[in-house]
Amino acid sequence: MMEWYERHRTRRLRGTLLALTAAGGLLLTGCGASDTGDKSRTSDASEHNSGFPPHCPPRPQPGDRRAAGRHRLPRGRPPDHLSTFALDVDTASYGYARRALAEGRLPDPSTIRPEEFVNSFRQDYERPDGDGFTVTVDGARTDEENWSLIRVGLATRHAEQAGERPPAALTFVIDISGSMAEPGRLDLARQSLSVMTDRLRDDDSVAIVTFSDEAETVLPMTRLDGRRGEIHEVIDSLEPAESTNLGAGVETGYATAVEGLREGATNRVVLVSDALANTGDTDPDAILERIATERREHGITLFGVGVGSDYGDALMERLADRGDGHTVYVSNTEDAREVFCEQLPQNIELTAREAKAQVAFDPATVTEFRLVGYDNRHVADDDFRDDRVDGGEVGPGHTVTALYAVRTEPGADGHLATATVRWLDPDTRAPHEESGGLEAGDLDDSVWSAGRGLQVTATAAYFADALRRSSDHGYGSLPGAPYLDELSERAHTLAYRTEDEDVQQLADAIETASRMG
C-alpha cells in the first residue's frame, strides 16, 4: 500500500498546486469562460450552463433537469413510470475521451456517452451459472435533498476458458487508407493482430479484408492449424494506401464472412478503422442495409475497434449499433493487447441476443427519474416484450450498468423500483427474463460512503456529465454533482483505497480535465 501511495503522491501534490493556481485565476475571471477562441465555450452563462468551464460548473438548481430521459410522475393520472432501453456494452467514448485529454484537449461533448464511461469499469455483480443475466439493484442518497442515484447492474456468466468456448470464424476488415499511416493506427493494428493470431486456437479461423478507395479480400477464411505463418505474412504486408471507402470495406467483409461461414462457430466481423470515411457510401444505415440479410439470417455481429487521434466516433458507434455489436477504442499497445488478446478471444461467443431492460419506478415513492446516457438506445415501453424490436447482443464475462437520478417523496419508505432484463437464447431464440428490486430502506446514506462499485459508477457518470456540459447541449447536471476538482480528489482517494489502476486512470483523467478548464 505504501509503495502504491509513494508512486502517486508526487502526481497528487502537483495536481493540488495546479488546482490552487486555477482557483486563483477563477477569482480574477469570476468563473467565466476562458478566452480560447472556442465558440462553444464563450456563450452567455445567463442563458445556459455552458458558459462555465468544466472544473467550475454552476451549482445545480432545484428542479433544473432538462436532459432527455427525464420523467416526472404526476399525481391524479396514470404516470409514465417505466424506462426501457436496449443493452449496450460499448466503451469507446471513455477511451477516446482519455486520448483527447492526454493530448491536451477537451473531448467534443457530442462524443461523450455516459453509459460508455460507466461500463468501462469492472463490477462485482453476482454472476449466473448459465447463459442469461443476474440483476442487481442498489443506490445511495446524494447531497441534493430527496435525490438519489440508483444503479441497475446486469451480469452474464464468466467467460469460458479458451478450450471450452465454441470455435471462432473472425473476418477482420482493416482500414489501410492514408489516414491510417499515423502512428498508433495501422501499425498498432498489425502488432495486435499478429499477437492475437498466436493466441487463437488451432480450430479457429481468420479472414482478412482490406479497404482504402476499394476493398479486397487478401485472405479468405483460413483455419489457423498449420497456417499461422501464412496469416502472419498477410498481416505484415498491410500498408497504408489512399482514401477511405468504409462502405465497400464493410460490404466486402460481410460477403467474405458469409462465404467462410462455419456452422457451430461464432461468426463475427471485426472492423478496425479510424472511421474517417470520405469515399463511397458514408451513411451507416445505407451501408448496413445492404448487408441486412447476412446480419439477420446468419447472425454475424460487428465488433468495431476505433483507432487514431482524429476518429469518426459517431459513424463507428452507429455502425456497431446497427450491426448488433459493440465498439471499443484503443490508443496504445496496452489497450490493443487487452482488446485483441484478452477480450476478443475470450468473449467471442454470445450468451444473449436482443437484450433489453425495463425499470418500473413506484409512483408512490418516486416523483421523478432520469436515465443517465443510453440516449440512442431508448426503446418504447410497449416494445419491451416485442422480440422483433432490436435490442443488444451480450457475451460472457460482461457487465452492463445503468444509472438513474431519482427524486423520491420526502420521507419515502417502501418499494422504489423493479428492474427486468429480457433476452433471447442465442441458439434457440427462446425468450427469458430476470428481475431484481430495491426498497427505500436499502439506499446507502451517501454516494461517497457506498461500496466501491457504486462509487466508481457515480464518479464516472459525474465526470461524463461535466464533460457534456462544457458546451451547450442542453444536458442538465446530475444531483449532487461536485466540482471537478472535488471529484478528482474523491477519485484519487478511491483509487488509493482500492489500489485499482483503472480507477487511478479515471482519477488522472478527471484531474487533467479540471486543470484544463
Coordinates of C-alpha atoms in Angstrom, one line a residue:
M1 CA 0.0 0.0 0.0
M2 CA 2.8 2.5 0.9
E3 CA 4.6 1.7 -2.3
W4 CA 1.4 2.4 -4.3
Y5 CA 1.0 5.7 -2.3
E6 CA 4.6 6.8 -3.0
R7 CA 4.1 6.1 -6.7
H8 CA 1.2 8.5 -6.9
R9 CA 1.9 11.1 -4.2
T10 CA 4.0 13.3 -6.4
R11 CA 1.4 13.5 -9.1
R12 CA -1.3 14.3 -6.5
L13 CA 0.7 17.1 -5.0
R14 CA 1.4 18.6 -8.4
G15 CA -2.3 18.4 -9.2
T16 CA -3.2 20.2 -6.0
L17 CA -0.8 23.0 -6.7
L18 CA -2.2 23.4 -10.2
A19 CA -5.7 23.3 -8.9
L20 CA -4.9 26.1 -6.5
T21 CA -3.4 28.1 -9.3
A22 CA -6.5 27.6 -11.4
A23 CA -8.7 28.6 -8.4
G24 CA -6.7 31.9 -8.1
G25 CA -7.4 32.5 -11.8
L26 CA -11.1 31.9 -11.3
L27 CA -11.2 34.6 -8.6
L28 CA -10.0 37.0 -11.2
T29 CA -12.2 35.8 -14.0
G30 CA -15.4 35.2 -12.0
C31 CA -15.6 31.6 -13.3
G32 CA -16.2 33.0 -16.8
A33 CA -15.3 31.1 -20.0
S34 CA -11.6 31.0 -20.9
D35 CA -10.6 33.1 -23.9
T36 CA -9.6 30.1 -26.1
G37 CA -11.3 31.1 -29.3
D38 CA -13.6 28.0 -28.9
K39 CA -17.1 29.4 -29.7
S40 CA -18.8 26.6 -27.8
R41 CA -17.2 27.9 -24.6
T42 CA -18.0 31.7 -24.9
S43 CA -21.7 31.6 -24.6
D44 CA -23.6 33.8 -22.1
A45 CA -23.8 31.9 -18.9
S46 CA -27.1 33.6 -18.0
E47 CA -28.7 31.7 -20.9
H48 CA -27.3 28.2 -20.3
N49 CA -24.8 26.3 -18.2
S50 CA -22.1 26.1 -20.9
G51 CA -20.6 29.4 -20.1
F52 CA -18.7 27.8 -17.2
P53 CA -15.5 25.9 -17.6
P54 CA -15.9 22.2 -16.7
H55 CA -13.9 22.5 -13.4
C56 CA -16.4 25.2 -12.2
P57 CA -19.9 24.1 -13.2
P58 CA -22.8 26.1 -11.9
R59 CA -24.4 24.6 -8.8
P60 CA -27.5 22.6 -9.8
Q61 CA -30.7 24.5 -9.2
P62 CA -33.6 22.5 -7.7
G63 CA -35.9 21.2 -10.4
D64 CA -33.5 22.0 -13.2
R65 CA -33.5 18.7 -15.1
R66 CA -33.5 19.5 -18.8
A67 CA -31.9 16.4 -20.1
A68 CA -33.6 13.8 -22.4
G69 CA -34.8 10.8 -20.4
R70 CA -36.4 12.8 -17.6
H71 CA -39.7 11.5 -16.4
R72 CA -42.0 13.2 -13.8
L73 CA -44.6 11.1 -12.1
P74 CA -47.6 13.4 -11.6
R75 CA -50.4 12.6 -9.2
G76 CA -54.0 12.3 -10.3
R77 CA -53.4 10.4 -13.5
P78 CA -51.6 7.3 -14.7
P79 CA -47.9 8.2 -14.7
D80 CA -45.1 7.2 -17.1
H81 CA -43.3 5.1 -14.6
L82 CA -41.3 2.9 -17.0
S83 CA -37.9 3.3 -18.5
T84 CA -36.9 0.9 -21.3
F85 CA -33.7 0.6 -23.3
A86 CA -31.5 -1.8 -25.3
L87 CA -28.4 -3.1 -23.6
D88 CA -25.1 -1.6 -24.6
V89 CA -21.6 -2.8 -23.7
D90 CA -19.7 -0.2 -25.7
T91 CA -16.7 1.6 -24.1
A92 CA -15.2 3.6 -27.0
S93 CA -16.4 7.0 -25.7
Y94 CA -14.4 6.8 -22.5
G95 CA -11.3 5.6 -24.2
Y96 CA -11.5 8.3 -26.8
A97 CA -12.1 11.0 -24.1
R98 CA -9.0 9.8 -22.3
R99 CA -7.0 10.0 -25.5
A100 CA -8.1 13.6 -26.1
L101 CA -7.3 14.7 -22.6
A102 CA -3.8 13.1 -22.8
E103 CA -3.2 15.1 -25.9
G104 CA -4.1 18.3 -24.1
R105 CA -7.6 19.0 -25.4
L106 CA -11.1 18.6 -24.1
P107 CA -13.2 16.0 -25.9
D108 CA -16.0 17.2 -28.1
P109 CA -19.2 17.0 -25.9
S110 CA -21.0 15.2 -28.7
T111 CA -18.7 12.2 -28.3
I112 CA -19.4 11.8 -24.6
R113 CA -21.8 8.9 -23.9
P114 CA -22.1 8.5 -20.1
E115 CA -23.1 4.8 -20.3
E116 CA -19.8 4.0 -22.0
F117 CA -17.9 5.7 -19.2
V118 CA -19.9 3.8 -16.6
N119 CA -19.5 0.4 -18.5
S120 CA -15.7 0.8 -18.8
F121 CA -15.1 -0.4 -15.2
R122 CA -15.2 -3.9 -13.7
Q123 CA -18.1 -4.6 -11.4
D124 CA -18.5 -7.3 -8.8
Y125 CA -22.1 -8.2 -9.5
E126 CA -23.2 -11.8 -8.8
R127 CA -22.9 -14.0 -11.9
P128 CA -25.4 -16.5 -13.2
D129 CA -24.4 -20.2 -13.5
G130 CA -25.6 -20.5 -17.1
D131 CA -26.5 -18.2 -20.0
G132 CA -28.5 -15.1 -19.3
F133 CA -28.2 -12.5 -16.6
T134 CA -28.3 -11.7 -12.9
V135 CA -30.0 -8.4 -11.9
T136 CA -28.6 -6.3 -9.1
V137 CA -30.2 -3.0 -8.0
D138 CA -28.7 -0.7 -5.4
G139 CA -28.4 3.0 -4.8
A140 CA -27.4 5.8 -2.5
R141 CA -28.6 9.3 -1.5
T142 CA -26.8 12.4 -2.9
D143 CA -26.1 15.7 -1.3
E144 CA -29.2 17.2 -3.0
E145 CA -32.3 16.7 -0.9
N146 CA -34.6 13.8 -1.9
W147 CA -32.4 12.9 -4.8
S148 CA -30.6 9.5 -5.1
L149 CA -28.5 7.6 -7.6
I150 CA -29.9 4.2 -8.3
R151 CA -27.8 1.6 -10.2
V152 CA -29.1 -1.3 -12.2
G153 CA -26.4 -3.9 -12.7
L154 CA -26.7 -6.8 -15.1
A155 CA -24.1 -9.6 -15.4
T156 CA -23.5 -12.6 -17.6
R157 CA -21.6 -15.7 -16.7
H158 CA -17.8 -15.7 -16.6
A159 CA -16.1 -16.2 -19.9
E160 CA -15.2 -19.8 -20.6
Q161 CA -11.6 -20.9 -20.8
A162 CA -10.2 -20.8 -24.3
G163 CA -10.6 -24.6 -24.7
E164 CA -14.2 -24.6 -23.7
R165 CA -15.7 -22.0 -26.0
P166 CA -17.0 -22.7 -29.5
P167 CA -14.6 -22.1 -32.4
A168 CA -14.5 -18.7 -33.9
A169 CA -14.7 -17.5 -37.5
L170 CA -13.4 -13.9 -37.5
T171 CA -13.3 -11.7 -40.5
F172 CA -11.0 -8.7 -39.9
V173 CA -11.9 -5.7 -42.0
I174 CA -8.8 -3.5 -41.9
D175 CA -8.7 0.2 -42.9
I176 CA -5.5 0.8 -44.9
S177 CA -6.4 4.3 -46.1
G178 CA -3.8 7.1 -46.0
S179 CA -5.1 8.4 -42.6
M180 CA -4.1 5.1 -41.1
A181 CA -0.4 5.8 -41.7
E182 CA -0.4 8.0 -38.5
P183 CA 1.5 6.2 -35.6
G184 CA -0.9 4.4 -33.4
R185 CA -3.2 3.3 -36.2
L186 CA -2.3 0.7 -38.8
D187 CA 1.0 -0.2 -37.0
L188 CA -0.9 -0.8 -33.8
A189 CA -3.4 -3.0 -35.7
R190 CA -0.7 -5.0 -37.3
Q191 CA 1.0 -5.7 -33.9
S192 CA -2.2 -6.6 -32.2
L193 CA -3.4 -8.9 -35.0
S194 CA -0.1 -10.7 -35.0
V195 CA -0.1 -11.4 -31.3
M196 CA -3.8 -12.4 -31.4
T197 CA -3.1 -14.9 -34.2
D198 CA -0.7 -16.7 -31.9
R199 CA -3.2 -16.8 -29.1
L200 CA -6.2 -18.1 -31.0
R201 CA -6.9 -21.8 -31.1
D202 CA -6.0 -24.2 -33.9
D203 CA -9.7 -24.7 -34.7
D204 CA -10.4 -21.0 -35.0
S205 CA -10.5 -19.4 -38.5
V206 CA -9.5 -15.9 -39.7
A207 CA -10.2 -14.0 -42.9
I208 CA -8.7 -10.5 -43.7
V209 CA -10.3 -7.8 -45.9
T210 CA -8.5 -4.5 -46.5
F211 CA -10.0 -1.3 -47.9
S212 CA -8.9 2.1 -49.0
D213 CA -10.6 3.5 -52.1
E214 CA -11.6 -0.1 -52.9
A215 CA -12.0 -3.3 -50.8
E216 CA -10.1 -6.6 -51.3
T217 CA -10.2 -9.9 -49.6
V218 CA -6.5 -10.6 -49.1
L219 CA -7.0 -13.8 -47.0
P220 CA -10.1 -16.0 -47.3
M221 CA -11.4 -17.8 -44.3
T222 CA -8.4 -19.8 -43.1
R223 CA -8.1 -22.4 -40.3
L224 CA -5.2 -21.4 -38.0
D225 CA -4.0 -25.0 -37.6
G226 CA -0.8 -25.2 -39.6
R227 CA -1.4 -21.9 -41.4
R228 CA -0.3 -19.3 -38.8
G229 CA 2.8 -18.4 -40.8
E230 CA 0.7 -17.6 -43.9
I231 CA -1.6 -15.4 -41.8
H232 CA 1.4 -13.6 -40.3
E233 CA 2.8 -12.8 -43.7
V234 CA -0.6 -11.3 -44.8
I235 CA -0.7 -9.1 -41.6
D236 CA 2.9 -8.0 -42.0
S237 CA 2.2 -6.9 -45.6
L238 CA -0.5 -4.4 -44.7
E239 CA 0.5 -0.9 -45.8
P240 CA -1.5 2.4 -46.0
A241 CA -2.9 3.3 -49.4
E242 CA -5.3 6.0 -50.4
S243 CA -8.8 7.2 -49.5
T244 CA -11.4 5.6 -47.1
N245 CA -14.3 3.7 -48.7
L246 CA -15.7 2.3 -45.5
G247 CA -18.9 1.2 -47.1
A248 CA -17.0 -1.1 -49.6
G249 CA -14.9 -2.5 -46.7
V250 CA -17.9 -3.4 -44.6
E251 CA -19.8 -4.9 -47.6
T252 CA -16.9 -7.0 -48.7
G253 CA -16.2 -8.0 -45.2
Y254 CA -19.7 -9.4 -44.7
A255 CA -19.6 -11.1 -48.0
T256 CA -16.3 -12.8 -47.0
A257 CA -17.8 -13.8 -43.7
V258 CA -20.8 -15.4 -45.3
E259 CA -18.6 -17.2 -47.8
G260 CA -16.5 -18.6 -45.0
L261 CA -19.5 -19.2 -42.6
R262 CA -18.9 -22.0 -40.2
E263 CA -21.8 -23.8 -38.6
G264 CA -21.4 -24.2 -34.8
A265 CA -18.8 -21.4 -34.7
T266 CA -19.1 -17.8 -33.6
N267 CA -19.0 -15.8 -36.9
R268 CA -18.1 -12.2 -36.4
V269 CA -16.8 -9.2 -38.5
V270 CA -14.1 -7.1 -36.7
L271 CA -13.8 -3.6 -38.2
V272 CA -10.5 -1.8 -37.4
S273 CA -10.6 1.8 -38.6
D274 CA -10.4 5.5 -37.7
A275 CA -13.9 5.7 -39.4
L276 CA -13.0 8.8 -41.3
A277 CA -15.0 7.7 -44.4
N278 CA -14.5 10.0 -47.4
T279 CA -15.3 7.9 -50.4
G280 CA -18.3 5.9 -51.5
D281 CA -21.3 5.5 -49.2
T282 CA -20.6 7.1 -45.8
D283 CA -24.1 6.6 -44.3
P284 CA -24.1 3.8 -41.7
D285 CA -27.8 3.0 -42.3
A286 CA -27.3 2.6 -46.0
I287 CA -24.1 0.6 -45.5
L288 CA -25.7 -1.9 -43.2
E289 CA -29.0 -2.1 -45.1
R290 CA -27.0 -3.7 -48.0
I291 CA -25.8 -6.5 -45.7
A292 CA -29.1 -6.8 -43.7
T293 CA -29.7 -10.4 -44.9
E294 CA -26.3 -11.6 -43.8
R295 CA -26.7 -9.9 -40.5
R296 CA -30.1 -11.2 -39.7
E297 CA -30.1 -14.6 -41.3
H298 CA -26.6 -15.7 -40.3
G299 CA -26.3 -13.8 -37.0
I300 CA -23.0 -12.3 -37.9
T301 CA -22.2 -9.5 -35.4
L302 CA -20.0 -6.5 -35.9
F303 CA -17.2 -5.6 -33.5
G304 CA -15.8 -2.1 -34.1
V305 CA -12.3 -1.2 -33.0
G306 CA -11.6 2.6 -33.2
V307 CA -8.1 4.0 -33.6
G308 CA -6.5 7.3 -34.2
S309 CA -6.5 10.8 -32.5
D310 CA -8.8 12.0 -35.3
Y311 CA -11.6 9.5 -35.1
G312 CA -15.1 9.2 -36.6
D313 CA -16.7 8.3 -33.4
A314 CA -20.3 8.8 -34.4
L315 CA -20.0 6.7 -37.6
M316 CA -18.4 3.8 -35.8
E317 CA -20.9 3.9 -33.0
R318 CA -23.9 3.8 -35.3
L319 CA -22.4 1.0 -37.4
A320 CA -21.9 -1.1 -34.3
D321 CA -25.5 -0.4 -33.1
R322 CA -27.0 -1.3 -36.4
G323 CA -24.6 -4.3 -36.7
D324 CA -25.8 -5.9 -33.5
G325 CA -22.4 -5.4 -32.0
H326 CA -20.3 -3.0 -29.9
T327 CA -17.3 -0.7 -30.1
V328 CA -14.1 -0.2 -28.2
Y329 CA -11.3 2.4 -28.7
V330 CA -7.6 1.6 -28.5
S331 CA -4.9 4.3 -28.2
N332 CA -1.8 2.4 -27.2
T333 CA -0.3 -1.1 -27.1
E334 CA -1.8 -1.9 -23.7
D335 CA -5.3 -1.1 -24.9
A336 CA -4.7 -3.1 -28.0
R337 CA -3.4 -6.1 -26.1
E338 CA -6.4 -6.2 -23.8
V339 CA -8.9 -5.9 -26.7
F340 CA -7.3 -8.3 -29.2
C341 CA -5.6 -10.8 -26.9
E342 CA -8.0 -11.0 -24.0
Q343 CA -11.5 -9.5 -24.7
L344 CA -11.9 -10.8 -28.2
P345 CA -10.6 -14.4 -27.9
Q346 CA -12.4 -14.9 -24.5
N347 CA -15.7 -13.2 -25.4
I348 CA -16.2 -14.4 -28.9
E349 CA -19.4 -16.2 -28.2
L350 CA -22.8 -14.7 -27.3
T351 CA -24.9 -15.5 -24.3
A352 CA -27.9 -13.2 -25.1
R353 CA -29.5 -11.7 -28.2
E354 CA -31.9 -8.8 -28.5
A355 CA -31.4 -8.0 -24.8
K356 CA -33.5 -5.1 -23.3
A357 CA -34.0 -3.8 -19.8
Q358 CA -37.1 -2.2 -18.3
V359 CA -37.2 -0.4 -15.0
A360 CA -40.5 0.2 -13.3
F361 CA -40.5 3.0 -10.7
D362 CA -43.1 3.0 -8.0
P363 CA -45.3 6.2 -8.2
A364 CA -46.0 6.0 -4.5
T365 CA -42.4 6.7 -3.6
V366 CA -40.7 8.2 -6.8
T367 CA -41.7 11.6 -8.2
E368 CA -39.1 11.9 -11.0
F369 CA -36.3 9.9 -12.6
R370 CA -33.7 10.2 -15.3
L371 CA -31.7 7.6 -17.1
V372 CA -28.1 8.7 -17.4
G373 CA -27.0 8.2 -21.0
Y374 CA -28.3 5.5 -23.4
D375 CA -29.7 8.4 -25.5
N376 CA -29.8 6.4 -28.7
R377 CA -30.8 3.1 -27.1
H378 CA -34.2 4.1 -25.9
V379 CA -37.0 1.5 -26.6
A380 CA -40.7 2.2 -26.5
D381 CA -42.1 0.8 -23.2
D382 CA -44.7 -1.3 -25.2
D383 CA -41.9 -2.9 -27.2
F384 CA -40.1 -4.4 -24.2
R385 CA -41.6 -7.9 -24.9
D386 CA -41.7 -7.5 -28.7
D387 CA -38.8 -9.6 -29.7
R388 CA -38.8 -8.3 -33.2
V389 CA -37.6 -4.9 -31.8
D390 CA -33.8 -4.6 -31.8
G391 CA -32.0 -5.0 -28.5
G392 CA -28.4 -5.6 -27.7
E393 CA -26.1 -8.6 -28.1
V394 CA -24.1 -9.5 -25.0
G395 CA -21.4 -12.2 -24.5
P396 CA -19.9 -13.9 -21.4
G397 CA -17.8 -12.0 -19.0
H398 CA -19.7 -8.8 -19.5
T399 CA -21.4 -6.5 -17.0
V400 CA -23.9 -3.8 -18.0
T401 CA -24.7 -0.9 -15.7
A402 CA -27.4 1.7 -16.0
L403 CA -27.6 4.7 -13.6
Y404 CA -30.7 6.7 -12.7
A405 CA -31.0 10.0 -11.0
V406 CA -34.2 9.5 -8.9
R407 CA -36.1 12.0 -6.8
T408 CA -38.2 10.4 -4.1
E409 CA -41.1 11.7 -2.0
P410 CA -39.9 13.3 1.3
G411 CA -39.5 10.6 3.8
A412 CA -40.3 7.9 1.2
D413 CA -40.5 4.4 2.7
G414 CA -41.2 1.2 0.8
H415 CA -40.6 -0.1 -2.7
L416 CA -38.7 2.1 -5.2
A417 CA -38.1 0.2 -8.4
T418 CA -38.1 -3.2 -10.1
A419 CA -35.6 -3.8 -13.0
T420 CA -36.3 -6.6 -15.5
V421 CA -34.0 -7.8 -18.3
R422 CA -35.3 -9.8 -21.3
W423 CA -33.2 -11.6 -23.8
L424 CA -33.3 -14.4 -26.4
D425 CA -31.3 -17.5 -26.2
P426 CA -28.6 -17.2 -28.9
D427 CA -29.2 -20.6 -30.2
T428 CA -32.9 -21.4 -29.8
R429 CA -34.2 -17.8 -29.7
A430 CA -36.4 -18.7 -26.8
P431 CA -37.2 -15.6 -24.6
H432 CA -36.1 -15.4 -20.9
E433 CA -36.5 -12.7 -18.2
E434 CA -34.9 -12.0 -14.8
S435 CA -35.8 -9.3 -12.3
G436 CA -34.5 -7.5 -9.2
G437 CA -35.8 -4.7 -7.0
L438 CA -34.8 -2.0 -4.5
E439 CA -36.5 -0.7 -1.3
A440 CA -36.1 2.8 0.1
G441 CA -34.6 1.4 3.2
D442 CA -31.8 -0.2 1.3
L443 CA -30.4 3.1 0.0
D444 CA -27.0 4.0 1.3
D445 CA -26.9 7.2 3.2
S446 CA -24.4 8.8 0.8
V447 CA -22.9 8.0 -2.6
W448 CA -19.5 8.7 -1.1
S449 CA -19.8 6.1 1.6
A450 CA -21.4 3.4 -0.6
G451 CA -19.5 0.3 -1.8
R452 CA -16.6 0.6 -4.3
G453 CA -18.7 -0.3 -7.3
L454 CA -21.4 2.3 -6.8
Q455 CA -18.7 5.0 -6.0
V456 CA -16.9 4.2 -9.2
T457 CA -20.1 4.3 -11.2
A458 CA -21.1 7.6 -9.7
T459 CA -17.7 9.1 -10.3
A460 CA -17.6 8.0 -13.9
A461 CA -21.1 9.4 -14.5
Y462 CA -20.4 12.7 -12.8
F463 CA -17.3 13.1 -15.0
A464 CA -19.1 12.3 -18.2
D465 CA -21.9 14.7 -17.3
A466 CA -19.3 17.5 -16.6
L467 CA -17.7 16.9 -20.0
R468 CA -21.0 17.0 -21.8
R469 CA -21.8 20.3 -20.1
S470 CA -18.7 22.0 -21.4
S471 CA -20.8 23.4 -24.3
D472 CA -24.4 24.0 -24.8
H473 CA -26.1 20.6 -25.5
G474 CA -29.0 21.0 -23.1
Y475 CA -27.9 18.4 -20.6
G476 CA -28.8 19.1 -17.0
S477 CA -26.4 18.3 -14.2
L478 CA -26.8 15.2 -12.1
P479 CA -28.0 15.7 -8.5
G480 CA -25.2 16.2 -6.0
A481 CA -22.7 16.9 -8.8
P482 CA -19.3 18.1 -7.3
Y483 CA -16.9 20.5 -8.9
L484 CA -14.3 18.6 -11.0
D485 CA -11.5 19.4 -8.5
E486 CA -13.5 17.9 -5.7
L487 CA -14.4 14.9 -7.9
S488 CA -10.8 14.4 -8.7
E489 CA -9.9 14.3 -5.0
R490 CA -12.6 11.7 -4.4
A491 CA -11.5 9.6 -7.3
H492 CA -7.9 9.7 -6.1
T493 CA -8.9 8.7 -2.6
L494 CA -11.0 5.8 -4.0
A495 CA -8.0 4.7 -6.2
Y496 CA -5.7 4.8 -3.2
R497 CA -8.1 2.8 -1.0
T498 CA -8.8 0.2 -3.6
E499 CA -5.3 0.1 -5.3
D500 CA -7.2 -0.2 -8.6
E501 CA -5.2 1.0 -11.6
D502 CA -8.4 1.5 -13.7
V503 CA -9.8 3.9 -11.1
Q504 CA -6.4 5.6 -10.9
Q505 CA -6.6 6.3 -14.6
L506 CA -10.1 7.7 -14.1
A507 CA -8.8 10.0 -11.3
D508 CA -5.9 11.2 -13.5
A509 CA -8.3 12.0 -16.4
I510 CA -10.6 14.0 -14.1
E511 CA -7.6 15.9 -12.7
T512 CA -6.4 16.7 -16.2
A513 CA -9.9 18.0 -17.2
S514 CA -10.0 20.1 -14.1
R515 CA -6.7 21.7 -14.9
M516 CA -7.7 22.4 -18.5
G517 CA -10.9 24.3 -17.5

